[in-house]
Coordinates of C-alpha atoms in Angstrom, one line a residue:
Chain J
X1 CA -97.6 172.7 219.4
X2 CA -96.1 169.3 219.2
X3 CA -93.3 168.5 216.8
X4 CA -94.2 167.4 213.4
X5 CA -93.6 163.9 212.2
X6 CA -92.8 162.5 208.8
X7 CA -95.8 160.7 207.4
X8 CA -96.1 158.5 204.3
X9 CA -99.5 158.1 202.7
X10 CA -100.3 156.4 199.4
X11 CA -103.4 158.1 198.2
X12 CA -105.1 156.9 195.0
X13 CA -101.9 155.2 194.0
X14 CA -99.6 158.2 194.5
X15 CA -97.1 158.2 197.3
X16 CA -96.9 161.3 199.4
X17 CA -94.4 162.2 202.1
X18 CA -95.3 165.0 204.3
X19 CA -94.7 166.6 207.7
X20 CA -97.8 166.8 209.9
X21 CA -98.6 167.1 213.6
X22 CA -99.7 163.8 215.0
X23 CA -103.0 165.4 216.1
X24 CA -104.0 166.3 212.6
X25 CA -106.9 164.3 211.4
X26 CA -106.7 162.3 208.2
X27 CA -109.5 164.3 206.7
X28 CA -107.6 167.6 207.3
X29 CA -104.4 166.2 205.9
X30 CA -106.2 164.9 202.7
X31 CA -108.0 168.2 202.1
X32 CA -105.6 170.8 203.4
X33 CA -102.2 169.4 202.8
X34 CA -102.8 167.2 199.8
X35 CA -105.6 169.2 198.3
X36 CA -107.7 166.1 197.8
X37 CA -111.1 167.6 198.5
X38 CA -113.4 164.8 197.5
X39 CA -113.9 163.5 201.0
X40 CA -116.1 166.1 202.8
X41 CA -116.3 167.4 206.3
X42 CA -119.9 167.0 207.5
X43 CA -120.3 166.5 211.2
X44 CA -116.7 165.9 212.1
X45 CA -118.0 163.7 214.9
X46 CA -117.9 160.3 213.2
X47 CA -121.7 160.2 212.6
X48 CA -122.4 161.4 209.1
X49 CA -119.9 159.5 206.9
X50 CA -119.2 162.3 204.4
X51 CA -115.5 162.0 205.1
X52 CA -115.5 158.2 204.4
X53 CA -112.4 156.9 202.6
X54 CA -111.0 153.4 202.1
X55 CA -107.9 152.8 204.2
X56 CA -106.3 149.5 203.2
X57 CA -109.3 147.3 202.8
X58 CA -111.7 149.0 205.1
X59 CA -114.1 151.9 205.0
X60 CA -113.2 154.5 207.6
X61 CA -114.4 157.9 208.7
X62 CA -111.3 160.0 208.1
X63 CA -112.5 162.5 210.8
X64 CA -111.8 159.9 213.4
X65 CA -108.4 158.7 212.3
X66 CA -105.2 160.6 213.2
X67 CA -102.9 161.1 210.3
X68 CA -100.2 159.5 212.4
X69 CA -102.3 156.3 212.6
X70 CA -102.6 156.3 208.9
X71 CA -98.9 156.6 208.4
X72 CA -97.9 153.9 205.9
X73 CA -101.4 153.2 204.7
X74 CA -102.9 153.1 201.2
X75 CA -105.9 155.3 200.9
X76 CA -108.6 155.5 198.2
X77 CA -110.9 158.5 197.9
X78 CA -113.6 159.3 195.4
X79 CA -110.9 160.8 193.2
X80 CA -109.4 157.4 192.9
X81 CA -112.5 155.6 191.8
X82 CA -113.4 157.3 188.5
X83 CA -112.7 160.3 186.3
X84 CA -115.2 162.7 184.6
X85 CA -114.4 160.8 181.3
X86 CA -114.5 157.4 182.8
X87 CA -117.0 157.2 185.6
X88 CA -116.9 154.4 188.1
X89 CA -120.0 152.2 187.7
X90 CA -121.2 153.6 191.1
X91 CA -120.9 157.1 189.8
X92 CA -122.7 156.2 186.6
X93 CA -125.5 154.5 188.6
X94 CA -125.9 157.5 191.0
X95 CA -126.3 159.8 188.0
X96 CA -128.6 157.4 186.2
X97 CA -130.8 156.7 189.2
X98 CA -130.8 160.2 190.7
X99 CA -128.9 159.0 193.8
X100 CA -127.9 162.5 194.8
X101 CA -129.5 165.9 195.1
X102 CA -127.2 168.4 196.8
X103 CA -124.3 166.0 196.4
X104 CA -122.6 166.8 199.7
X105 CA -122.8 163.2 201.0
X106 CA -122.1 161.6 197.7
X107 CA -118.3 161.2 197.8
X108 CA -118.7 159.4 201.1
X109 CA -121.7 157.4 199.9
X110 CA -119.9 156.2 196.8
X111 CA -116.6 155.5 198.5
X112 CA -118.4 153.4 201.2
X113 CA -120.5 151.6 198.5
X114 CA -117.3 150.7 196.6
X115 CA -115.9 148.9 199.6
X116 CA -119.3 147.4 200.4
X117 CA -119.5 145.9 196.9
X118 CA -115.9 144.5 197.4
X119 CA -117.0 142.8 200.6
X120 CA -120.4 141.7 199.3
X121 CA -120.6 141.9 195.5
X122 CA -124.2 140.9 195.2
X123 CA -126.0 142.4 198.2
X124 CA -129.7 142.4 198.8
X125 CA -131.6 145.7 199.3
X126 CA -131.5 145.0 203.1
X127 CA -127.8 144.4 203.0
X128 CA -127.2 147.6 201.1
X129 CA -129.2 149.6 203.7
X130 CA -127.3 147.9 206.6
X131 CA -124.0 148.3 204.9
X132 CA -124.6 152.0 204.1
X133 CA -125.9 152.8 207.6
X134 CA -122.9 154.9 208.5
X135 CA -123.6 157.4 205.8
X136 CA -126.3 160.1 206.2
X137 CA -128.1 161.9 203.4
X138 CA -130.5 164.7 204.2
X139 CA -131.9 165.1 200.7
X140 CA -132.8 161.9 199.0
X141 CA -134.6 159.7 201.6
X142 CA -132.1 157.0 200.6
X143 CA -134.4 155.2 198.1
X144 CA -132.4 156.3 195.1
X145 CA -129.1 155.8 196.8
X146 CA -130.0 152.2 197.5
X147 CA -131.3 151.8 194.0
X148 CA -128.1 153.2 192.6
X149 CA -125.9 150.8 194.6
X150 CA -127.9 147.8 193.6
X151 CA -127.8 148.9 189.9
X152 CA -124.0 149.4 190.1
X153 CA -123.6 145.9 191.6
X154 CA -125.5 144.5 188.7
X155 CA -123.4 146.4 186.2
X156 CA -120.1 145.4 187.9
X157 CA -121.2 141.7 188.1
X158 CA -122.4 141.7 184.4
X159 CA -119.0 143.1 183.3
X160 CA -117.2 140.5 185.4
X161 CA -119.2 137.7 183.8
X162 CA -118.7 139.0 180.3
X163 CA -114.9 139.1 181.0
X164 CA -114.9 135.4 182.1
Chain F
X1 CA -112.4 169.8 216.5
X2 CA -108.6 169.7 216.9
X3 CA -107.4 167.8 219.9
X4 CA -104.6 169.1 222.2
X5 CA -101.1 168.3 220.9
X6 CA -99.6 165.0 221.7
X7 CA -96.6 162.9 220.8
X8 CA -97.4 159.7 218.8
X9 CA -95.8 156.3 219.5
X10 CA -96.2 153.1 217.5
X11 CA -94.4 150.4 219.4
X12 CA -93.8 147.1 217.5
X13 CA -94.3 144.8 220.4
X14 CA -95.9 144.5 223.8
X15 CA -92.7 145.1 225.9
X16 CA -92.0 148.3 224.0
X17 CA -95.6 149.5 224.6
X18 CA -95.4 148.7 228.3
X19 CA -92.0 150.5 228.6
X20 CA -93.6 153.6 227.0
X21 CA -96.5 153.4 229.5
X22 CA -94.0 153.2 232.4
X23 CA -92.0 156.1 231.0
X24 CA -94.8 158.5 230.6
X25 CA -97.1 157.4 233.4
X26 CA -100.3 159.4 233.7
X27 CA -99.4 161.3 230.5
X28 CA -99.8 158.2 228.3
X29 CA -102.7 156.2 227.0
X30 CA -102.9 153.4 224.6
X31 CA -105.1 153.7 221.5
X32 CA -106.7 150.7 219.7
X33 CA -109.3 151.6 217.1
X34 CA -109.7 155.0 218.7
X35 CA -113.4 155.4 218.2
X36 CA -114.1 156.2 221.8
X37 CA -110.8 157.9 222.6
X38 CA -110.5 160.2 219.5
X39 CA -113.9 161.8 219.9
X40 CA -113.1 162.5 223.6
X41 CA -109.7 164.0 222.6
X42 CA -111.4 166.1 219.9
X43 CA -113.8 167.4 222.5
X44 CA -110.8 168.0 224.7
X45 CA -112.5 165.9 227.4
X46 CA -109.4 163.7 227.3
X47 CA -105.9 165.1 227.0
X48 CA -103.2 162.6 226.2
X49 CA -99.7 164.0 225.9
X50 CA -98.4 160.6 224.8
X51 CA -100.5 158.4 222.6
X52 CA -99.4 154.8 222.2
X53 CA -100.9 153.2 219.1
X54 CA -101.2 149.4 219.5
X55 CA -101.8 148.7 215.7
X56 CA -98.3 147.3 215.0
X57 CA -98.4 144.7 217.8
X58 CA -99.2 141.4 216.1
X59 CA -99.5 139.6 219.4
X60 CA -102.7 141.5 220.1
X61 CA -104.4 140.3 217.0
X62 CA -106.2 137.1 216.0
X63 CA -109.2 134.9 216.9
X64 CA -108.4 131.4 218.2
X65 CA -110.9 128.6 218.9
X66 CA -109.1 125.9 220.9
X67 CA -111.6 123.2 221.8
X68 CA -114.2 125.0 223.8
X69 CA -112.1 128.0 224.6
X70 CA -112.4 131.1 222.4
X71 CA -109.8 133.8 222.6
X72 CA -110.0 137.2 221.0
X73 CA -106.9 139.4 220.7
X74 CA -107.6 142.9 222.1
X75 CA -107.1 144.4 218.6
X76 CA -109.7 142.2 216.9
X77 CA -112.3 144.5 215.3
X78 CA -116.0 144.3 215.5
X79 CA -115.9 143.7 211.7
X80 CA -113.5 140.8 212.1
X81 CA -115.9 139.3 214.7
X82 CA -118.8 139.6 212.3
X83 CA -116.9 138.1 209.4
X84 CA -115.4 135.1 211.3
X85 CA -117.1 131.8 210.3
X86 CA -115.8 129.9 213.4
X87 CA -117.3 132.5 215.8
X88 CA -120.6 132.5 214.0
X89 CA -120.7 128.8 214.6
X90 CA -119.4 128.6 218.1
X91 CA -120.5 131.9 219.7
X92 CA -123.3 133.4 217.5
X93 CA -124.2 135.9 220.2
X94 CA -120.9 137.6 219.6
X95 CA -121.7 138.3 216.0
X96 CA -125.3 139.3 216.9
X97 CA -124.0 141.9 219.4
X98 CA -121.3 143.2 217.2
X99 CA -123.7 143.8 214.3
X100 CA -125.6 146.2 216.6
X101 CA -122.6 148.3 217.5
X102 CA -122.4 151.7 215.8
X103 CA -122.1 151.5 211.9
X104 CA -119.9 149.7 209.4
X105 CA -117.1 152.3 209.4
X106 CA -116.9 152.4 213.1
X107 CA -117.0 148.6 213.3
X108 CA -114.1 148.5 210.8
X109 CA -111.9 150.3 213.4
X110 CA -113.5 149.6 216.8
X111 CA -111.9 146.7 218.7
X112 CA -113.1 144.3 221.3
X113 CA -110.2 145.3 223.6
X114 CA -111.0 148.9 223.4
X115 CA -114.7 148.3 223.8
X116 CA -114.2 146.3 227.0
X117 CA -111.3 148.2 228.5
X118 CA -112.7 151.7 228.1
X119 CA -115.2 151.1 230.8
X120 CA -118.0 153.1 229.1
X121 CA -121.3 151.8 230.4
X122 CA -122.7 152.4 226.9
X123 CA -120.5 149.8 225.2
X124 CA -122.1 146.5 224.4
X125 CA -119.2 144.1 224.7
X126 CA -118.8 144.5 228.5
X127 CA -122.3 143.4 229.1
X128 CA -121.9 140.5 226.8
X129 CA -118.7 139.5 228.5
X130 CA -120.6 139.4 231.9
X131 CA -123.1 137.0 230.3
X132 CA -120.3 134.8 228.9
X133 CA -118.4 134.9 232.2
X134 CA -115.4 135.9 230.2
X135 CA -111.8 136.4 231.4
X136 CA -109.8 139.5 230.6
X137 CA -106.1 139.1 230.2
X138 CA -103.9 142.1 231.1
X139 CA -100.1 142.5 231.1
X140 CA -98.2 145.0 233.1
X141 CA -94.6 145.6 234.3
X142 CA -95.1 142.9 237.0
X143 CA -96.3 140.3 234.4
X144 CA -99.6 139.0 233.2
X145 CA -102.8 138.4 235.2
X146 CA -106.4 137.3 234.5
X147 CA -109.3 139.3 235.7
X148 CA -112.9 137.8 235.5
X149 CA -115.1 140.1 233.5
X150 CA -117.6 140.0 236.3
X151 CA -115.0 141.6 238.6
X152 CA -113.6 144.1 236.1
X153 CA -116.0 147.1 236.2
X154 CA -115.9 149.4 239.3
X155 CA -117.8 152.4 238.0
X156 CA -118.0 154.4 234.7
X157 CA -114.6 154.4 233.1
X158 CA -113.0 152.8 236.2
X159 CA -111.9 149.3 235.9
X160 CA -109.7 146.7 237.7
X161 CA -107.0 147.3 235.0
X162 CA -104.1 149.3 236.4
X163 CA -102.9 152.3 234.5
X164 CA -99.6 150.6 233.6
X165 CA -101.3 147.5 232.3
X166 CA -102.5 146.7 228.8
X167 CA -105.5 144.5 228.1
X168 CA -104.2 142.0 225.7
X169 CA -107.1 139.5 225.1
X170 CA -110.4 138.3 226.2
X171 CA -111.3 134.6 226.4
X172 CA -114.4 132.6 227.3
X173 CA -115.9 129.1 226.9
X174 CA -118.0 128.7 223.8
X175 CA -121.5 129.1 225.1
X176 CA -123.9 126.2 224.8
X177 CA -127.7 126.5 224.4
X178 CA -129.8 129.3 223.1
X179 CA -128.3 132.8 222.9
X180 CA -129.6 136.3 222.1
X181 CA -128.4 139.8 222.2
X182 CA -131.3 142.3 222.0
X183 CA -130.7 146.1 221.9
X184 CA -133.0 149.0 221.8
X185 CA -131.5 152.1 220.4
X186 CA -132.9 155.4 219.0
X187 CA -131.0 155.2 215.8
X188 CA -128.0 153.5 214.0
X189 CA -124.9 154.5 215.8
X190 CA -126.5 155.3 219.1
X191 CA -125.7 153.5 222.4
X192 CA -128.4 151.3 223.9
X193 CA -131.4 152.7 225.6
X194 CA -131.4 149.2 227.0
X195 CA -129.7 146.0 225.9
X196 CA -129.8 142.4 227.2
X197 CA -127.6 139.4 226.6
X198 CA -129.2 136.0 227.4
X199 CA -127.7 132.5 227.2
X200 CA -129.7 129.6 228.4
X201 CA -129.7 125.9 228.2
X202 CA -132.9 123.8 227.8
X203 CA -133.6 120.1 228.6
X204 CA -137.0 119.2 227.1
X205 CA -139.3 122.0 228.3
X206 CA -137.2 123.0 231.3
X207 CA -134.5 125.7 231.4
X208 CA -131.5 124.1 233.2
X209 CA -129.2 127.2 233.3
X210 CA -129.4 130.8 232.4
X211 CA -127.1 133.8 232.3
X212 CA -128.4 137.4 231.9
X213 CA -126.6 140.6 231.6
X214 CA -127.7 144.2 230.8
X215 CA -126.0 147.1 229.1
X216 CA -126.2 150.9 229.7
X217 CA -128.6 150.6 232.6
X218 CA -126.1 151.4 235.4
X219 CA -122.7 152.9 235.6
X220 CA -121.3 149.5 234.9
X221 CA -122.6 146.5 233.0
X222 CA -124.9 144.4 235.1
X223 CA -124.8 140.6 235.4
X224 CA -128.2 139.9 236.8
X225 CA -127.5 136.6 238.5
X226 CA -131.0 136.4 240.2
X227 CA -132.7 137.0 236.9
X228 CA -131.0 134.0 235.4
X229 CA -131.9 131.9 238.4
X230 CA -135.5 132.9 238.1
X231 CA -135.6 131.0 234.8
X232 CA -134.0 127.8 235.9
X233 CA -136.4 124.9 236.4
X234 CA -139.1 126.7 234.4
X235 CA -140.4 126.5 230.8
X236 CA -139.6 130.2 230.4
X237 CA -143.3 131.0 230.4
X238 CA -144.9 134.3 231.2
X239 CA -144.6 134.0 235.0
X240 CA -140.9 133.0 234.8
X241 CA -140.1 135.9 232.5
X242 CA -141.9 138.3 234.8
X243 CA -139.9 137.0 237.7
X244 CA -136.7 137.4 235.7
X245 CA -137.6 140.9 234.7
X246 CA -138.4 141.8 238.3
X247 CA -135.1 140.4 239.5
X248 CA -133.2 142.2 236.7
X249 CA -134.9 145.5 237.5
X250 CA -133.8 145.2 241.1
X251 CA -130.2 144.9 239.9
X252 CA -130.0 147.9 237.5
X253 CA -129.8 151.5 238.4
X254 CA -130.5 153.6 235.2
X255 CA -130.1 157.4 235.2
X256 CA -132.0 159.9 233.2
X257 CA -130.3 161.3 230.0
X258 CA -131.3 162.2 226.5
X259 CA -132.5 158.6 226.0
X260 CA -135.2 159.1 228.5
X261 CA -136.0 159.2 232.2
X262 CA -134.9 156.3 234.5
X263 CA -138.5 154.9 234.8
X264 CA -138.7 154.7 231.0
X265 CA -135.4 152.9 230.8
X266 CA -136.5 150.4 233.5
X267 CA -139.6 149.7 231.4
X268 CA -137.6 149.4 228.2
X269 CA -135.1 147.1 229.9
X270 CA -138.0 144.7 230.8
X271 CA -139.3 144.6 227.2
X272 CA -135.9 144.0 225.8
X273 CA -135.1 141.3 228.3
X274 CA -138.4 139.5 227.6
X275 CA -137.6 139.6 223.9
X276 CA -134.1 138.3 224.5
X277 CA -135.3 135.4 226.7
X278 CA -137.9 134.5 224.1
X279 CA -135.4 134.4 221.3
X280 CA -132.7 132.6 223.3
X281 CA -135.4 130.0 224.4
X282 CA -136.5 129.5 220.8
X283 CA -132.9 128.8 219.8
X284 CA -132.1 126.5 222.7

């Protein structure tokens, strides 16, 4: 066992200082040390995207980032996007458009989609499909996921226009 | 999926990183985006007692376009390449290739330096760098040196970079003419079954120069010099394309794996090259 190191992570706006082994993966630190269980462990081989979180301003698969690499970073998980009482427009759209069935991939889907819409606020259907290609769903066939992301983009853009 | 224990280092500049490499020798490896190395460490196919993270070294970042010369810092990510307006204008083939690497999350972390230095024959940038006739810049304890991309790859995972050297940047002349990167893969996130990079120049209906390189069809990327020559002086018609494919197929040496038998890959390589030539010609 290697010695533990002090790691600082800001997750959903809350600063955490913790001791972790450098070899611990970000997904394990989030779930097991910080009890933030929104990001899921699917394949654990950087294929499925269920563990997707936003680190700084990029979507990452937290099964393929060492906690030590994330030291000092700001991280957003599904818990940081909305609450049961105040859903994020993406969460609302996934509910409205049946964008999930079993729900296992959903936290990763929505977290990825949130970053995608920051990078490209008004994507075409093709751009949504390309931008979500790192997230696998075995239930829906993707149609309703794509529909949900497009609907959320429209909602967010309409709210922005109304605010201006 | 827990890798063997290691000590983590995050040096703030290149001399500090080189000193750590010197100190720990074979026990140390540098990590850029980590999307090749971390999976290998999780599978315990790579054991790295000292992991040297390059993320805090600003000198390894940045894209510069100086006249005709383009330089990419080793830590430039695939996502940064895709988003860079200057690169899209001056070297569109780079963006076209980067868009076909893995998926958005992997491209957000994966770097050009890691992609070329790792020596994995499945990586796309090494083939593209053959086509571009790029130069790789490495720095070690004895100083810096330049290695032509076409002399960098010795066999799978074996390159001309010494263990105590760090690849700091890649540079190349902005390509002129028509360019295309064509990749056949089974699914998003997979390595190429066959991929081709083609850059050619055209004067009227004649091809005046052509560079062709292939990915994942040998244990190194292949610059198929004779395939490019087969196009020069022609109008890139059917006979010329067949001659180029024949020359390319003589240069590659695919092996059977879960993407198919060697003969299938040879066939797929021909189709992919024909498509890449047609697209590059239409853009020339």
